[in-house]
Structures are given as C-alpha cells and as structure tokens.
CSV table of C-alpha atoms and ligand atoms in Angstrom, one decimal:
chain,number,residue,atom,x,y,z
A,1,MET,CA,106.2,-155.3,174.4
A,2,GLN,CA,106.3,-152.4,172.2
A,3,ASP,CA,110.2,-152.2,173.1
A,4,GLU,CA,110.1,-155.3,171.2
A,5,ASN,CA,108.0,-153.9,168.5
A,6,HIS,CA,109.9,-151.0,168.0
A,7,GLU,CA,113.0,-153.8,168.3
A,8,GLU,CA,112.1,-155.3,165.6
A,9,GLN,CA,110.7,-152.7,163.5
A,10,LEU,CA,114.0,-151.2,163.2
A,11,LEU,CA,115.7,-154.6,163.0
A,12,GLU,CA,113.1,-154.5,158.8
A,13,ALA,CA,114.2,-150.8,158.4
A,14,ILE,CA,117.9,-151.0,159.3
A,15,ASP,CA,119.8,-151.2,156.0
A,16,TYR,CA,122.0,-153.6,156.6
A,17,HIS,CA,124.2,-152.5,152.9
A,18,LYS,CA,124.6,-149.3,154.6
A,19,LEU,CA,125.7,-149.9,158.2
A,20,PRO,CA,129.3,-148.1,160.2
A,21,ARG,CA,132.3,-149.7,159.0
A,22,HIS,CA,133.5,-148.4,162.4
A,23,ILE,CA,130.8,-147.8,165.6
A,24,ALA,CA,133.1,-146.1,168.5
A,25,ILE,CA,131.6,-145.9,172.3
A,26,ILE,CA,132.2,-142.8,175.2
A,27,MET,CA,129.9,-145.7,177.6
A,28,ASP,CA,129.0,-142.8,180.3
A,29,GLY,CA,126.9,-142.1,183.2
A,30,ASN,CA,127.9,-145.7,185.1
A,31,GLY,CA,128.0,-143.2,188.5
A,32,ARG,CA,124.7,-141.4,187.9
A,33,TRP,CA,122.7,-144.6,187.4
A,34,ALA,CA,124.3,-145.6,190.4
A,35,VAL,CA,123.5,-142.7,192.7
A,36,GLU,CA,119.6,-142.5,191.6
A,37,ARG,CA,119.9,-146.0,192.5
A,38,GLY,CA,121.1,-145.6,196.5
A,39,LEU,CA,123.9,-147.6,194.7
A,40,PRO,CA,127.9,-147.1,195.5
A,41,ARG,CA,128.6,-145.6,191.9
A,42,LYS,CA,131.6,-148.5,191.9
A,43,GLU,CA,126.9,-150.0,191.1
A,44,GLY,CA,127.4,-148.4,187.7
A,45,HIS,CA,130.5,-149.6,186.9
A,46,ARG,CA,129.7,-153.1,187.7
A,47,GLN,CA,125.9,-152.7,185.5
A,48,GLY,CA,128.3,-151.0,182.2
A,49,MET,CA,130.1,-154.1,181.7
A,50,GLU,CA,127.1,-156.5,181.2
A,51,THR,CA,126.1,-153.8,179.1
A,52,ILE,CA,129.4,-153.7,177.3
A,53,LYS,CA,128.9,-158.0,176.2
A,54,GLU,CA,125.8,-157.2,175.2
A,55,ILE,CA,126.8,-154.2,172.3
A,56,VAL,CA,129.9,-156.5,171.5
A,57,ARG,CA,127.8,-159.3,171.3
A,58,ASN,CA,125.2,-156.7,168.8
A,59,CYS,CA,127.4,-155.3,167.1
A,60,ASN,CA,130.3,-158.5,166.4
A,61,LYS,CA,126.2,-160.0,165.0
A,62,LEU,CA,125.7,-156.5,162.5
A,63,HIS,CA,129.6,-157.6,161.2
A,64,ILE,CA,129.9,-153.7,162.4
A,65,GLU,CA,134.5,-154.6,161.2
A,66,VAL,CA,136.0,-152.1,164.5
A,67,LEU,CA,133.8,-150.9,167.9
A,68,THR,CA,136.0,-148.5,169.9
A,69,LEU,CA,134.8,-148.3,173.8
A,70,PHE,CA,136.9,-145.7,175.8
A,71,ALA,CA,136.7,-146.9,179.0
A,72,PHE,CA,139.3,-144.9,180.8
A,73,SER,CA,140.7,-141.6,180.4
A,74,THR,CA,144.1,-140.4,181.2
A,75,GLU,CA,141.8,-137.5,183.2
A,76,ASN,CA,140.0,-140.6,185.0
A,77,TRP,CA,143.2,-140.4,186.9
A,78,GLN,CA,141.6,-137.9,188.8
A,79,ARG,CA,139.0,-140.0,190.4
A,80,PRO,CA,139.1,-141.2,194.0
A,81,LYS,CA,141.6,-143.5,194.7
A,82,TRP,CA,138.6,-145.7,195.7
A,83,GLU,CA,136.8,-145.7,192.5
A,84,VAL,CA,140.0,-146.1,189.8
A,85,ASN,CA,141.4,-149.2,191.7
A,86,TYR,CA,137.3,-150.5,191.3
A,87,LEU,CA,137.3,-149.0,187.6
A,88,MET,CA,141.5,-151.1,187.3
A,89,SER,CA,139.9,-154.8,188.3
A,90,LEU,CA,137.5,-154.4,186.2
A,91,PRO,CA,139.1,-155.5,182.9
A,92,GLU,CA,140.5,-159.0,184.5
A,93,LYS,CA,137.2,-159.7,185.0
A,94,TYR,CA,135.5,-158.8,181.7
A,95,PHE,CA,138.6,-161.4,180.3
A,96,ASN,CA,138.3,-163.4,182.8
A,97,SER,CA,134.6,-164.6,181.9
A,98,ASP,CA,134.4,-163.1,178.1
A,99,LEU,CA,137.8,-164.2,176.9
A,100,PRO,CA,136.7,-167.3,175.1
A,101,GLU,CA,133.3,-166.0,173.9
A,102,LEU,CA,136.0,-163.3,171.9
A,103,ILE,CA,137.9,-166.0,170.4
A,104,GLU,CA,135.5,-168.6,169.7
A,105,LYS,CA,133.6,-164.9,167.1
A,106,ASN,CA,136.3,-165.2,165.6
A,107,ILE,CA,137.0,-161.2,168.0
A,108,ARG,CA,140.6,-159.0,167.1
A,109,VAL,CA,140.7,-156.8,171.1
A,110,LYS,CA,142.9,-154.0,170.4
A,111,LEU,CA,143.9,-152.3,173.2
A,112,ILE,CA,144.1,-148.2,172.1
A,113,GLY,CA,146.2,-145.6,175.2
A,114,GLU,CA,149.5,-145.4,177.1
A,115,HIS,CA,148.9,-149.4,178.0
A,116,GLU,CA,152.1,-148.3,180.2
A,117,GLY,CA,150.7,-146.5,182.7
A,118,LEU,CA,148.3,-149.3,183.4
A,119,PRO,CA,149.0,-151.3,186.5
A,120,GLY,CA,150.7,-154.4,185.7
A,121,ARG,CA,147.7,-157.5,186.5
A,122,VAL,CA,145.4,-154.5,183.9
A,123,GLN,CA,148.3,-154.5,181.8
A,124,LYS,CA,149.1,-158.4,181.6
A,125,ALA,CA,144.7,-159.1,181.4
A,126,VAL,CA,144.3,-156.2,178.4
A,127,LEU,CA,147.3,-157.1,176.3
A,128,ASP,CA,146.8,-162.2,177.1
A,129,GLY,CA,143.6,-160.7,175.6
A,130,VAL,CA,145.5,-159.0,172.4
A,131,GLU,CA,147.9,-161.8,172.4
A,132,LYS,CA,145.2,-164.6,172.1
A,133,THR,CA,143.3,-162.9,169.9
A,134,LYS,CA,145.6,-161.6,167.3
A,135,GLU,CA,145.8,-164.0,163.9
A,136,ASN,CA,140.9,-163.2,164.8
A,137,THR,CA,139.9,-161.9,161.6
A,138,GLY,CA,136.3,-160.4,163.0
A,139,MET,CA,135.5,-157.6,164.5
A,140,ILE,CA,138.4,-155.1,166.3
A,141,LEU,CA,137.2,-154.9,169.8
A,142,ASN,CA,138.9,-151.8,170.8
A,143,PHE,CA,139.1,-150.4,174.4
A,144,ALA,CA,140.6,-147.2,174.9
A,145,MET,CA,142.1,-147.5,178.1
A,146,ASN,CA,143.9,-144.7,180.0
A,147,TYR,CA,144.0,-143.3,176.5
A,148,GLY,CA,143.7,-139.0,175.7
A,149,SER,CA,143.2,-138.3,171.9
A,150,ARG,CA,145.9,-135.2,172.6
A,151,SER,CA,148.3,-137.0,174.0
A,152,GLU,CA,148.4,-139.7,171.8
A,153,ILE,CA,148.4,-136.6,168.6
A,154,LEU,CA,151.5,-135.0,170.8
A,155,GLN,CA,153.2,-138.3,171.1
A,156,ALA,CA,152.3,-139.1,167.6
A,157,VAL,CA,154.4,-135.6,167.3
A,158,ASN,CA,157.4,-136.7,169.2
A,159,ASN,CA,157.6,-140.4,167.1
A,160,ILE,CA,157.4,-138.1,163.9
A,161,ILE,CA,159.9,-135.6,164.5
A,162,ILE,CA,162.6,-138.8,166.2
A,163,ASP,CA,162.2,-140.5,161.8
A,164,VAL,CA,162.1,-137.7,160.5
A,165,THR,CA,165.6,-136.7,162.5
A,166,GLN,CA,166.5,-140.1,161.6
A,167,ASN,CA,165.9,-140.3,158.4
A,168,LYS,CA,162.9,-142.5,158.4
A,169,ILE,CA,161.2,-140.6,157.0
A,170,LYS,CA,161.8,-137.9,154.1
A,171,SER,CA,159.2,-136.8,152.5
A,172,LYS,CA,156.9,-134.2,154.0
A,173,ILE,CA,154.0,-135.0,157.1
A,174,ASP,CA,150.7,-135.6,155.4
A,175,GLU,CA,147.3,-136.3,156.8
A,176,ASN,CA,148.3,-140.2,155.9
A,177,ILE,CA,151.5,-140.3,158.0
A,178,PHE,CA,150.7,-138.4,160.0
A,179,SER,CA,147.9,-141.0,161.7
A,180,ASN,CA,149.5,-144.1,161.1
A,181,TYR,CA,151.4,-142.0,164.6
A,182,LEU,CA,148.8,-142.7,166.2
A,183,TYR,CA,147.3,-145.2,168.6
A,184,THR,CA,144.5,-146.4,165.6
A,185,ALA,CA,146.7,-146.6,162.8
A,186,GLY,CA,145.2,-148.6,159.6
A,187,LEU,CA,141.7,-148.1,161.8
A,188,THR,CA,139.6,-147.1,159.7
A,189,ASP,CA,138.4,-143.2,160.9
A,190,PRO,CA,134.6,-144.1,163.1
A,191,ASP,CA,131.5,-143.2,161.1
A,192,LEU,CA,129.8,-143.6,163.9
A,193,LEU,CA,130.1,-142.0,167.4
A,194,ILE,CA,127.9,-142.2,170.5
A,195,ARG,CA,127.4,-140.7,174.0
A,196,THR,CA,125.2,-141.9,176.3
A,197,SER,CA,124.0,-139.8,179.6
A,198,GLY,CA,122.7,-136.9,177.8
A,199,GLU,CA,126.5,-135.6,178.1
A,200,ILE,CA,127.0,-133.6,174.6
A,201,ARG,CA,130.6,-133.1,174.5
A,202,ILE,CA,133.5,-135.4,173.4
A,203,SER,CA,136.3,-135.5,176.6
A,204,ASN,CA,139.1,-135.8,174.4
A,205,PHE,CA,138.5,-138.4,172.6
A,206,LEU,CA,139.7,-139.0,169.1
A,207,LEU,CA,139.7,-136.2,168.3
A,208,TRP,CA,141.6,-136.3,165.1
A,209,GLN,CA,139.7,-139.4,164.0
A,210,LEU,CA,136.5,-138.4,164.8
A,211,ALA,CA,136.9,-135.3,162.2
A,212,TYR,CA,133.5,-136.9,159.9
A,213,SER,CA,131.9,-139.1,162.7
A,214,GLU,CA,128.8,-138.4,162.8
A,215,PHE,CA,127.8,-138.2,165.9
A,216,TRP,CA,124.5,-139.5,168.5
A,217,PHE,CA,124.0,-138.1,171.7
A,218,THR,CA,121.4,-139.9,174.0
A,219,ASN,CA,120.4,-139.8,177.8
A,220,VAL,CA,119.9,-143.1,177.9
A,221,TYR,CA,122.8,-143.6,181.0
A,222,TRP,CA,125.4,-146.7,179.7
A,223,PRO,CA,124.2,-149.3,182.1
A,224,ASP,CA,120.5,-148.6,180.7
A,225,PHE,CA,122.1,-149.0,176.9
A,226,LYS,CA,120.9,-151.8,175.2
A,227,VAL,CA,120.6,-153.3,171.5
A,228,ILE,CA,117.1,-151.3,170.7
A,229,HIS,CA,119.2,-147.7,171.3
A,230,LEU,CA,122.4,-149.1,169.4
A,231,LEU,CA,119.5,-150.2,166.9
A,232,GLU,CA,118.2,-146.6,167.0
A,233,ALA,CA,121.7,-145.0,167.0
A,234,ILE,CA,122.1,-146.8,163.6
A,235,PHE,CA,119.3,-146.3,162.2
A,236,ASP,CA,119.4,-142.4,163.2
A,237,TYR,CA,123.4,-143.2,161.4
A,238,GLN,CA,121.1,-144.2,157.7
A,239,GLN,CA,119.0,-141.2,157.2
A,240,ARG,CA,122.4,-138.6,157.7
A,241,LYS,CA,123.5,-137.9,154.5
A,242,ARG,CA,127.4,-137.9,154.8
A,243,ARG,CA,128.8,-134.6,152.2
A,244,PHE,CA,132.8,-134.4,153.4
A,245,GLY,CA,132.1,-130.5,151.9
A,246,LYS,CA,130.7,-131.3,149.1
A,247,ILE,CA,126.9,-130.8,148.1
A,248,ASP,CA,124.9,-133.4,146.8
A,249,SER,CA,124.6,-135.0,143.3
B,301,IPE,C1,131.8,-143.7,182.7
B,301,IPE,O1,130.6,-144.0,184.0
B,301,IPE,C2,132.8,-144.7,182.9
B,301,IPE,C3,134.1,-144.0,183.9
B,301,IPE,C4,134.3,-142.0,182.9
B,301,IPE,C5,134.7,-144.4,183.4
B,301,IPE,P1,130.9,-142.2,185.4
B,301,IPE,O2,131.8,-142.6,185.9
B,301,IPE,O3,131.4,-141.1,184.0
B,301,IPE,O4,129.7,-141.7,185.7
B,301,IPE,P2,129.4,-140.3,185.9
B,301,IPE,O5,129.6,-140.2,184.5
B,301,IPE,O6,129.7,-139.8,187.0
B,301,IPE,O7,127.8,-140.6,186.0
B,302,IPE,C1,134.5,-140.1,179.5
B,302,IPE,O1,134.0,-139.9,180.3
B,302,IPE,C2,135.7,-141.4,179.8
B,302,IPE,C3,135.0,-142.2,180.0
B,302,IPE,C4,133.0,-142.5,179.1
B,302,IPE,C5,135.9,-143.7,179.7
B,302,IPE,P1,133.5,-139.0,181.6
B,302,IPE,O2,132.5,-139.2,182.8
B,302,IPE,O3,135.2,-139.2,182.1
B,302,IPE,O4,133.8,-137.1,181.1
B,302,IPE,P2,133.8,-135.8,182.2
B,302,IPE,O5,134.3,-136.2,182.6
B,302,IPE,O6,132.5,-135.5,181.8
B,302,IPE,O7,133.9,-134.5,180.2
B,303,MG,MG1,130.7,-139.2,183.1
C-alpha cells in the first residue's frame, strides 16, 4: 500500500518533458537473488526475464526512445557451462512469448555485441526479433549480448584502418566518425545508466558511450527491480544538473 502511494507520487513528480531519451541497464544480481532464497542460480535468471518484460512495458509506456539491456558480456563465457547454457536458452523463450507484443507495440529490437559468437539458436531467435520489428518506429529495445566494450572499440579501430586503407575515409577520425563504427552507431548516448545489485562498476559496458551519462545504482537485485525503482531512477536523474563541462548559467 505504501509502495503504491509512493509509485503514484513518483508518477506525479516526474517531468514528462525531461525524460531520459536513452536508458541503459546493467541487470545484475540474478544469482545472489536465487542463492539467498535457497534456489538454483538459474531461477534468478528466469525471474530476471520476468523483470525484463515488465521494464520493457513500462519504458515503452513512458515513451523512452532507447532501452539498452546488458544481457550477456564477453566475460560471462567464463561461467560454468550449465549456467551459460541456461542463459543461452532465455532469448528464445523471451522472443517466443513476447515478440507478438513487441510487434504490436511498435517496438524495434536491436542487438549489440558480436552476434556471430552466439549459438545458432540464439542468433536465430534474436535476429528474427530484429527482422520482424525492423519497420517499427517506436522504442528501440537494444539487447547487449556477447557484448564487451573494449572489443567493440578495437573492432571499430580495425574497421577504420581497413576503410582508410581502401580510401573510404579521407579525413581525420573525429568523434562522430568513430561513433559510427561502434555497434551503437546512430543511437543517442545513454542519458541514464542503471546498475542493480549494489555493484558500483561498469564491467566493460559502453565505455565510450557513457562518457556523460548519469549513473544510478541500487542494492536491489534485478529480479526484484520493479517499476517503482525505474521511476525513482528517472526522478533522481531529473534532479541532477548535467553540465557537460560547462558552468551553470
Ligand atoms: C546478472 O546476474 C545476469 C548476468 C550477468 C548474465 P548475475 O548472474 O551476475 O548475478 P550475481 O551477480 O551473480 O548475483
Ligand atoms: C555484468 O554483470 C554483465 C551483465 C549484467 C550481463 P556481471 O555480473 O558479469 O559483472 P561482474 O562480474 O560482477 O563485474
Ligand atoms: Mg553479477
């Protein structure tokens, strides 16, 4: 009841003309959520997928332009095989159950990361979601899978070298050109980065793109993350003064 009141207050307090255009989330704490309940870690991932559904719905309702979700990092391959296998079974489950709703809600699915490194079934499920929503014009739902920011940056550098050698680029490399070689080409940088589970680090996520993002951390584990936390993050974000190196005028 108290939470309901608080949610209503936040809904009233939020300035809908000053919403973050791009929210990026490091969805962390699935494993600890499960272990603390005496459940296997995979139960945390399963429940985490339910959180994804809820947060996607609510970001869409708020007309957020881009929602980027860190789902699997290039470092996560180092986890036990059973856990990796379970995580790799989730995209198929997610798109089987939610793709019709994404299509219906005009949401466009995008994938960042090295998708060739994902198992065939995962690639098929996600790329099918990308394909079937490619004409949609609403929120971009951007999944970071097999994503690592350092490898993204190195890949950009290598591709730039190729294009310079082939005379496709004749000018100096500026920030704009460089950004266009990243997976996130064409997307606005995240305004707000949320990380759940109490960890205060970036873990190789969007190193270039987060240069001027506002960070919001919570101890809440991802499976427990609810709309109220999303609204709290947005409200806090709106209280910040983004200076971009300038001084207040
Ligand atoms: C986030 O939860 C999901 C992925 C990294 C794939 P974790 O699995 O990292 O959960 P903790 O951090 O071990 O609790
Ligand atoms: C970051 O979480 C990656 C994802 C959420 C997919 P991790 O749990 O892998 O990060 P570390 O290992 O705690 O830094
Ligand atoms: Mg973790």
